[in-house]
XYZ file of C-alpha atoms in Angstrom:
586
model
C 19.161 -2.140 18.672
C 19.146 1.340 16.775
C 22.179 1.817 14.223
C 22.689 5.098 12.645
C 25.469 6.689 10.277
C 27.227 9.721 10.699
C 24.578 11.900 9.631
C 21.671 10.346 11.413
C 20.293 7.907 8.817
C 19.341 4.412 9.825
C 21.979 1.827 8.702
C 20.585 -1.424 7.194
C 21.453 -4.741 8.604
C 21.308 -7.794 6.435
C 19.922 -10.659 8.579
C 21.138 -13.970 9.116
C 17.882 -15.709 10.510
C 18.205 -17.967 13.583
C 15.943 -19.596 15.900
C 14.320 -18.235 18.906
C 11.331 -16.090 20.002
C 10.464 -12.780 18.624
C 8.789 -10.167 20.840
C 5.009 -11.103 21.639
C 2.530 -8.767 20.010
C 0.401 -6.882 22.449
C -1.482 -4.301 20.654
C -4.140 -3.574 17.955
C -2.700 -3.338 14.506
C -3.870 -0.291 12.544
C -3.653 0.792 8.900
C -1.203 3.704 8.212
C -1.573 5.847 5.055
C 0.570 8.880 4.789
C 1.597 10.974 1.790
C 5.403 10.613 0.858
C 6.319 13.800 2.725
C 5.230 13.552 6.365
C 2.129 14.711 8.558
C -1.333 15.304 7.186
C -3.058 18.635 7.282
C -4.632 18.305 10.709
C -1.508 17.170 12.495
C 1.006 18.964 14.280
C 4.536 18.718 12.760
C 5.680 17.332 16.063
C 3.401 14.480 16.068
C 4.982 11.041 15.992
C 4.146 8.672 13.003
C 1.924 6.758 15.461
C -0.506 9.700 15.873
C -1.062 9.548 12.095
C -2.711 6.193 11.879
C -5.907 6.051 9.893
C -8.512 3.282 9.519
C -9.910 1.737 6.389
C -12.480 -0.986 6.285
C -12.079 -3.263 9.299
C -10.983 -1.535 12.427
C -8.090 -2.394 14.743
C -7.393 -5.955 15.654
C -5.174 -7.596 18.163
C -2.359 -9.985 16.737
C -3.352 -13.600 16.765
C -1.501 -14.748 19.761
C -3.150 -12.145 22.118
C -6.749 -13.294 21.561
C -7.920 -16.069 23.827
C -9.268 -19.154 23.346
C -3.497 -16.990 -15.695
C -2.340 -15.686 -18.752
C 0.643 -14.726 -16.674
C 1.420 -18.322 -16.053
C 1.285 -19.134 -19.670
C 3.814 -16.475 -20.427
C 6.186 -17.402 -17.694
C 6.039 -21.232 -16.905
C 8.904 -22.006 -19.103
C 11.115 -20.056 -16.667
C 10.871 -22.860 -14.147
C 13.422 -24.523 -16.554
C 15.422 -21.601 -17.767
C 16.176 -18.247 -16.095
C 18.014 -15.749 -18.355
C 19.514 -12.801 -16.723
C 18.102 -9.624 -17.989
C 19.511 -6.130 -17.473
C 17.046 -3.494 -16.266
C 16.880 0.269 -15.237
C 15.385 1.534 -12.187
C 14.095 5.033 -12.887
C 13.455 7.444 -10.161
C 11.631 10.715 -10.108
C 12.124 12.740 -13.279
C 15.302 14.725 -13.109
C 16.823 17.248 -15.778
C 19.473 15.901 -18.046
C 21.497 18.844 -17.305
C 21.308 21.305 -14.351
C 22.459 24.868 -15.216
C 24.396 25.415 -12.009
C 25.522 28.966 -12.075
C 22.625 30.580 -13.937
C 19.494 29.221 -11.959
C 21.043 28.588 -8.421
C 19.478 30.898 -5.917
C 20.893 29.534 -2.675
C 22.776 26.435 -1.340
C 24.177 25.167 2.043
C 23.856 22.657 4.628
C 20.595 22.209 6.585
C 19.380 19.710 9.118
C 16.365 17.913 7.700
C 13.968 15.778 9.834
C 13.213 12.428 8.618
C 9.789 12.088 6.978
C 8.793 8.879 8.615
C 11.688 7.893 11.093
C 11.893 11.231 13.054
C 15.507 11.879 13.396
C 17.653 14.679 11.975
C 19.792 14.253 8.793
C 22.361 16.690 7.639
C 21.802 17.429 3.983
C 23.161 19.847 1.476
C 20.342 21.743 -0.319
C 20.242 23.684 -3.351
C 17.462 25.957 -4.240
C 17.038 26.842 -8.163
C 15.206 29.569 -9.751
C 12.495 27.249 -11.078
C 11.501 26.083 -7.745
C 13.491 22.894 -7.565
C 14.815 22.162 -4.299
C 17.461 19.358 -4.327
C 19.080 17.641 -1.270
C 22.362 15.602 -1.169
C 24.124 13.866 1.600
C 27.271 15.920 0.904
C 27.978 18.858 -1.414
C 28.021 17.599 -4.916
C 31.238 18.228 -6.952
C 30.567 16.713 -10.318
C 27.735 17.052 -12.835
C 26.762 13.434 -12.228
C 26.398 14.019 -8.415
C 24.370 16.941 -9.147
C 21.909 14.823 -10.970
C 21.567 12.287 -8.183
C 19.885 14.008 -5.262
C 18.559 12.259 -2.331
C 15.624 14.602 -2.127
C 13.651 15.976 -5.022
C 11.442 18.737 -3.870
C 9.874 21.991 -5.271
C 8.955 25.075 -3.409
C 6.454 26.335 -5.971
C 2.963 26.921 -4.429
C 4.390 26.305 -0.770
C 4.634 28.165 2.326
C 7.651 28.607 4.633
C 6.904 28.853 8.373
C 9.163 29.927 11.143
C 9.196 27.838 14.209
C 11.241 27.371 17.528
C 10.155 23.777 18.235
C 11.357 21.031 18.472
C 14.602 22.840 18.025
C 15.551 26.522 17.792
C 15.898 28.174 14.418
C 13.525 25.863 12.859
C 11.466 26.318 9.645
C 8.727 24.258 7.924
C 8.251 24.146 4.368
C 4.578 23.489 3.566
C 3.266 22.314 0.095
C 0.814 19.900 -1.509
C 1.180 16.248 -2.391
C -2.036 15.749 -4.535
C -4.688 17.094 -2.204
C -2.762 16.422 0.841
C -0.806 18.945 2.931
C 2.809 17.865 3.274
C 5.233 19.348 5.858
C 8.937 19.117 5.652
C 10.959 20.419 8.671
C 14.554 21.856 8.717
C 16.735 23.731 11.310
C 19.775 25.804 11.056
C 22.301 27.156 13.715
C 21.476 30.913 13.638
C 18.345 32.986 13.112
C 20.159 34.938 10.285
C 20.664 31.495 8.411
C 17.113 30.654 8.780
C 15.710 34.122 7.633
C 18.043 33.874 4.627
C 16.692 30.421 3.765
C 13.231 31.343 4.362
C 13.446 34.665 2.326
C 14.997 32.847 -0.594
C 12.123 30.303 -0.540
C 9.479 32.986 -0.357
C 10.962 35.074 -3.309
C 11.149 31.899 -5.620
C 7.518 31.138 -4.621
C 6.313 34.732 -5.239
C 8.278 34.806 -8.601
C 6.124 31.832 -9.932
C 2.852 33.140 -8.549
C 3.506 36.532 -10.296
C 4.433 34.841 -13.611
C 1.082 33.050 -13.790
C 2.516 29.552 -13.857
C 0.274 26.792 -12.751
C 0.949 25.734 -9.025
C 3.212 22.753 -8.722
C 2.944 20.099 -6.108
C 5.235 18.522 -3.847
C 5.516 15.373 -5.834
C 4.524 15.183 -9.747
C 3.995 11.365 -9.556
C 0.357 10.292 -10.373
C -1.601 7.220 -9.463
C -4.207 8.052 -12.260
C -4.586 5.625 -15.106
C -8.044 6.373 -16.930
C -9.950 3.415 -18.106
C -11.794 3.017 -21.261
C -15.155 4.301 -21.574
C -17.814 1.485 -20.810
C -21.581 1.407 -21.567
C -23.702 3.084 -18.719
C -26.649 0.868 -18.058
C -28.597 1.974 -15.367
C -28.081 0.230 -11.833
C -29.113 1.640 -8.506
C -29.529 0.473 -4.893
C -33.188 0.187 -5.448
C -32.192 -3.066 -7.577
C -30.972 -4.754 -4.429
C -32.664 -5.988 -1.066
C -30.456 -5.093 1.781
C -30.126 -8.156 4.252
C -27.238 -7.704 6.697
C -24.262 -5.542 7.557
C -21.046 -7.431 6.941
C -18.470 -4.765 7.953
C -18.240 -1.002 8.966
C -15.637 1.601 8.788
C -14.677 5.135 8.570
C -15.913 5.616 4.986
C -19.179 3.583 5.006
C -20.303 -0.156 5.307
C -20.310 -3.357 3.517
C -23.908 -4.982 3.219
C -25.010 -8.405 2.248
C -27.692 -7.806 -0.577
C -29.743 -9.975 -2.786
C -30.124 -8.661 -6.383
C -33.925 -8.590 -7.059
C -33.748 -9.554 -10.843
C -31.468 -12.629 -10.255
C -31.716 -13.487 -6.537
C -28.034 -13.633 -6.514
C -26.255 -12.428 -3.301
C -23.552 -9.881 -3.480
C -21.544 -7.900 -1.001
C -21.952 -4.114 -1.627
C -19.355 -1.803 -0.249
C -21.122 1.541 0.216
C -18.754 4.482 0.686
C -19.829 8.132 1.650
C -18.460 10.546 -1.096
C -18.301 13.403 1.600
C -15.933 11.354 3.925
C -13.869 10.261 1.001
C -13.340 13.822 0.046
C -12.758 15.085 3.468
C -10.039 12.322 4.219
C -8.493 12.613 0.736
C -9.209 9.287 -0.181
C -10.845 9.945 -3.664
C -7.561 8.808 -5.582
C -7.159 5.507 -3.681
C -11.037 4.782 -4.136
C -10.830 5.375 -7.968
C -7.783 3.278 -8.099
C -9.423 0.494 -6.360
C -12.424 0.688 -8.732
C -10.061 0.590 -11.856
C -8.068 -2.446 -10.545
C -11.348 -4.420 -9.857
C -12.657 -3.358 -13.271
C -9.517 -4.735 -15.030
C -8.411 -7.699 -13.054
C -9.968 -11.083 -13.207
C -8.260 -14.050 -11.432
C -9.628 -16.960 -9.458
C -7.959 -15.816 -6.185
C -8.879 -12.102 -6.280
C -12.384 -10.855 -5.241
C -14.534 -9.942 -8.413
C -16.617 -6.882 -9.144
C -19.844 -7.310 -10.708
C -20.917 -3.525 -10.882
C -19.795 -0.325 -9.555
C -22.230 2.701 -9.589
C -22.888 5.909 -7.614
C -25.657 7.671 -6.065
C -25.914 11.451 -5.287
C -23.927 11.084 -1.934
C -22.414 7.514 -2.273
C -20.180 5.171 -4.180
C -21.183 1.338 -4.545
C -18.999 -1.441 -5.455
C -21.133 -4.715 -6.050
C -18.727 -7.606 -5.113
C -18.877 -11.178 -5.171
C -20.003 -12.468 -1.560
C -17.244 -14.673 0.026
C -18.454 -16.109 3.308
C -15.557 -18.250 4.367
C -14.072 -15.573 6.765
C -10.760 -13.979 7.002
C -7.530 -15.746 7.515
C -7.068 -13.600 10.463
C -10.374 -14.830 12.025
C -9.363 -18.473 11.425
C -5.844 -18.019 12.804
C -7.313 -16.463 15.908
C -9.190 -19.701 16.513
C -6.412 -22.298 15.434
C -3.515 -20.208 16.929
C -1.151 -21.665 14.105
C -1.576 -23.235 10.822
C 0.336 -26.541 9.652
C 3.015 -26.108 7.144
C 0.823 -27.925 4.718
C -2.090 -25.470 5.162
C 0.158 -22.600 5.062
C 1.743 -23.854 1.665
C -1.522 -24.069 0.112
C -2.645 -20.659 0.931
C 0.649 -19.053 0.163
C 0.638 -20.756 -3.223
C -2.625 -19.316 -4.021
C -1.517 -15.816 -2.909
C 1.733 -16.203 -5.028
C -0.398 -16.814 -8.210
C -2.675 -13.755 -7.562
C 0.210 -11.473 -6.722
C 2.107 -12.597 -9.708
C -0.921 -11.920 -11.855
C -1.325 -8.402 -10.528
C 2.540 -7.771 -11.283
C 1.864 -9.117 -14.756
C -0.836 -6.446 -14.954
C 1.710 -3.839 -13.688
C 0.136 -3.435 -10.414
C 1.570 -3.542 -6.938
C -0.782 -4.559 -4.351
C 1.115 -3.004 -1.121
C -1.383 -4.015 1.488
C -0.951 -7.743 1.850
C -2.222 -8.868 5.330
C -4.359 -11.481 6.946
C -7.463 -9.250 7.299
C -7.366 -8.812 3.350
C -7.107 -12.403 2.793
C -10.648 -14.073 2.559
C -11.733 -17.565 2.134
C -14.517 -18.774 -0.259
C -17.189 -21.594 0.767
C -14.819 -24.165 -0.502
C -11.601 -22.914 1.358
C -9.916 -21.095 -1.554
C -8.185 -17.769 -0.989
C -9.689 -14.364 -2.187
C -7.596 -11.420 -1.874
C -9.635 -8.143 -1.127
C -9.342 -4.525 -0.819
C -7.304 -2.756 -3.519
C -7.284 0.725 -2.278
C -3.462 0.934 -1.861
C -2.624 -0.758 -5.289
C -0.244 1.166 -7.468
C -0.686 1.098 -11.280
C 1.927 1.265 -14.081
C 4.444 -0.678 -11.953
C 6.454 -2.657 -14.535
C 9.496 -4.356 -13.328
C 12.151 -1.802 -12.408
C 9.682 1.013 -12.130
C 9.891 2.578 -8.662
C 7.407 4.604 -6.348
C 7.819 6.188 -2.992
C 4.453 6.601 -1.551
C 4.657 5.783 2.215
C 1.297 3.688 2.764
C 0.384 0.334 3.989
C -0.279 -1.332 7.342
C 2.653 -0.772 9.947
C 3.357 -4.226 10.889
C 3.527 -5.350 7.127
C 5.683 -2.443 5.798
C 8.873 -3.443 3.863
C 12.170 -1.991 5.040
C 12.699 0.006 1.805
C 9.440 1.977 2.381
C 10.429 2.821 5.854
C 13.986 3.722 4.802
C 12.527 6.530 2.429
C 13.785 4.903 -0.511
C 11.949 4.343 -3.727
C 10.524 0.751 -3.969
C 9.088 -1.580 -6.438
C 7.311 -4.942 -6.691
C 9.340 -6.526 -3.954
C 7.246 -5.001 -1.215
C 4.687 -7.458 -2.115
C 7.004 -10.476 -1.482
C 7.900 -9.057 2.021
C 4.257 -9.058 2.659
C 3.937 -12.618 1.642
C 6.896 -13.359 4.089
C 5.105 -11.716 6.927
C 1.782 -13.282 6.650
C 3.385 -16.730 5.842
C 5.421 -16.203 9.107
C 2.154 -15.412 10.908
C 0.418 -18.593 9.700
C 3.424 -20.935 10.532
C 4.542 -19.129 13.737
C 1.251 -17.872 15.206
C 2.823 -14.105 15.664
C 4.285 -11.338 13.597
C 8.059 -11.505 12.828
C 8.424 -7.819 14.176
C 6.149 -6.133 16.729
C 6.069 -3.156 19.113
C 3.183 -1.099 20.480
C 5.309 1.884 19.641
C 5.433 2.440 15.775
C 8.705 4.167 15.985
C 10.209 1.273 17.552
C 8.398 -1.210 15.200
C 9.844 0.514 12.200
C 13.406 0.130 13.589
C 12.960 -3.441 14.318
C 11.732 -4.085 10.792
C 14.668 -2.026 9.339
C 17.419 -3.409 11.628
C 16.526 -6.468 13.512
C 17.239 -10.045 12.275
C 14.093 -12.172 11.888
C 14.207 -15.190 14.272
C 12.510 -18.232 12.852
C 11.478 -21.259 15.130
C 13.733 -24.302 14.855
C 10.724 -26.572 14.723
C 9.726 -25.484 11.288
C 11.120 -27.764 8.394
C 14.369 -26.457 6.782
C 12.341 -25.562 3.447
C 9.888 -23.454 5.516
C 12.787 -21.794 7.510
C 14.556 -21.006 4.100
C 11.319 -19.698 2.522
C 10.650 -17.197 5.286
C 14.208 -16.061 5.565
C 14.496 -15.329 1.858
C 11.100 -13.524 1.780
C 12.268 -11.270 4.837
C 15.403 -10.340 3.357
C 15.729 -6.495 3.908
C 17.595 -5.764 0.547
C 14.737 -5.907 -2.143
C 17.158 -6.951 -4.961
C 18.251 -10.042 -2.872
C 14.530 -11.044 -1.682
C 12.939 -13.959 -3.123
C 10.891 -12.605 -5.898
C 12.914 -9.567 -6.145
C 14.433 -10.634 -9.602
C 13.023 -10.221 -13.108
C 11.451 -13.623 -12.532
C 9.092 -12.191 -9.953
C 6.535 -14.861 -8.888
C 8.217 -17.604 -10.884
C 11.182 -17.245 -8.484
C 9.031 -17.635 -5.632
C 7.233 -20.650 -7.120
C 10.359 -22.525 -7.764
C 11.396 -22.535 -3.987
C 11.571 -25.810 -2.433
C 8.980 -24.856 -0.145
C 6.519 -25.412 -2.957
C 8.026 -28.637 -4.337
C 5.273 -30.821 -5.643
C 2.780 -28.068 -6.136
C 1.035 -28.580 -9.435
C 0.588 -24.893 -10.388
C -1.893 -25.872 -13.318
C -4.337 -27.735 -11.217
C -3.975 -25.122 -8.325
C -4.897 -22.239 -10.654
C -7.883 -24.166 -12.035
C -8.895 -25.087 -8.356
C -8.503 -28.726 -8.812
C -6.481 -29.226 -5.831
C -8.782 -29.514 -2.686
C -8.162 -27.009 0.016
C -6.835 -28.514 3.294
C -9.707 -26.996 5.231
C -13.294 -26.155 4.260
C -15.358 -23.543 5.962
C -18.416 -24.809 7.810
C -21.110 -22.713 6.038
C -24.452 -24.233 5.428
C -25.302 -22.178 2.359
C -24.557 -18.827 0.546
C -26.479 -16.829 3.124
C -24.500 -18.360 6.064
C -22.687 -15.437 7.970
C -21.307 -17.426 10.792
C -17.637 -16.094 10.326
C -18.962 -12.242 10.488
C -18.500 -10.685 13.771
C -21.761 -10.289 15.566
C -21.095 -6.560 16.067
C -21.677 -5.907 12.510
C -24.692 -8.296 12.115
C -26.481 -6.284 14.692
C -26.019 -3.147 12.980
C -29.061 -1.703 11.101
C -28.809 -1.926 7.210
C -30.478 1.342 6.446
C -28.455 4.157 5.167
C -28.371 7.515 6.822
C -29.511 10.536 4.665
C -27.302 12.427 2.241
C -24.905 14.921 3.910
C -24.754 18.593 2.925
C -22.955 18.930 -0.440
C -19.680 20.407 -0.907
C -17.510 18.899 1.728
C -14.026 20.381 2.507
C -10.974 18.225 1.944
C -8.008 17.968 4.298
C -6.232 20.469 1.935
C -8.944 22.941 2.407
C -10.372 22.475 -1.047
C -14.257 22.465 -1.315
C -15.407 19.718 -3.974
C -18.921 18.913 -4.920
C -19.850 15.292 -4.566
C -21.538 15.147 -7.971
C -18.411 16.870 -9.782
C -15.724 15.530 -11.734
C -14.021 13.538 -8.856
C -16.146 10.482 -9.570
C -16.415 10.481 -13.513
C -16.094 7.306 -15.018
C -16.687 5.347 -11.878
C -19.868 3.422 -12.974
C -19.161 -0.196 -14.400
C -21.615 -2.731 -15.563
C -19.904 -5.666 -16.987
C -16.674 -7.773 -17.152
C -13.864 -6.818 -19.500
C -12.244 -10.044 -19.149
C -14.302 -13.053 -17.936
C -12.915 -15.468 -15.509
C -13.665 -18.440 -17.871
C -11.810 -16.863 -20.716
C -8.760 -16.171 -18.354
C -8.881 -19.876 -17.269
C -9.021 -21.225 -20.672
C -6.099 -19.225 -21.881
C -4.066 -20.320 -19.108
C -1.901 -23.372 -20.248
C 1.371 -23.898 -18.486
C 2.252 -27.450 -19.364
C 4.102 -29.890 -17.385
C 6.903 -28.852 -15.175
């Protein structure tokens, strides 16, 4: 099953989908979020990836077969008829245009580096420069061009080097910061003298920059931050709402069904504790979610009405969608028909295409994040893992998502782009039509190897169009994957699986859904688990100010971390978006 090349890296296998059964899921799925360099601060460097699983809203859940019982459109629709090829660049992390090899080089040589997500050892040639740059290559570079194309682009500024004798003799650990997370990178050599030489060199460079007064550098200079424009700050508070029922609970807070006193309208308010967000280093992701919700208006995305903060909490006032999660319904039905899957997948495609057109990659497509409204239309929820400023060709490398849905390029420690969302569409479409995940293991290490190396097995009872649709979405090479070209969502829409779909009517919600939730009225909560509905709606008193983050930083809950959070109105109304969406016949 496992394939490795000569220096321990996982080799990729391009699959030829065939028929047959894949391993049956048998454990709860969990959401995984890691910084792009390894373990979080409170984990031992020897911990496996599976011990680093953290939960966001909605806890663990078993796979379905284990439970008993558009402006965007207007711009691109002409591509259904014509698809001109376009050249594009794929930038990686910024690198200098020229490396002064002799002058700034401090130390170089081969090191054994442990994989940051798949915990095997890889032989790499590392070069440490006076400015703190720490480049790694598969082999020793011989030309200027090779010097400018490292596999690893680290810095040792503001880091610590630690001696260790496990898991191998003569091991050392390079510990630094990624944002506010502590990141560990592990290396070993053949002798203690080699280890001391490397550690001394790293410490000397680190101290050099401390003494020179330079600002501390982090492990990665990439930033998820995109500041939104200022908005009017009309006062809204929790006292403006009557709390009715708890809809969901998680590590960071709860979601409560509320009635706005002034309008009597129902909303779902996501109430998060600032102290826990800071302690778990989730401030950046929460602010990203807020910006995305403020900016995006699409018929198949959950909509934000307000966002505001109290002394100790952040509050997202969202439209209340009471048709239940697709996961809940798949538990009941075991499998969806191709017709039903096609409808849901088509609405997902238009929403993901819209996000991509807004230069946003979603990165967390899974059944739990796909809700149904009272009519049976899709609403994508939970935007905490979105990445902004992701135009076509722009790449990122943050290791985040839900294990069973991670694309191979994320696991292979490569830079990745928009194609990860189309892999996610392939996984959820497979689940809907097959009633199980395409790749599964209780052990996340084994699961990741299956995703990277195993061929997907597609049941023969599916139509040829459905088989080809799944096979092309689950291609491991992102550039060959359906949707991986410059056409993006249009490439997916043109697949024969969607033949006959009127995309204009679909986006305007003029196509009747194949199934309508059985809800009596807007207050109906029959699709919400009883365990949440039994919880009290009261909020606990504020925690003591100044929580300590995982990186050891003490932040006040009312400080600059949550500036520009509050939002009191729509930037782009849904009606104006719909009126501007005119795709024509196709």
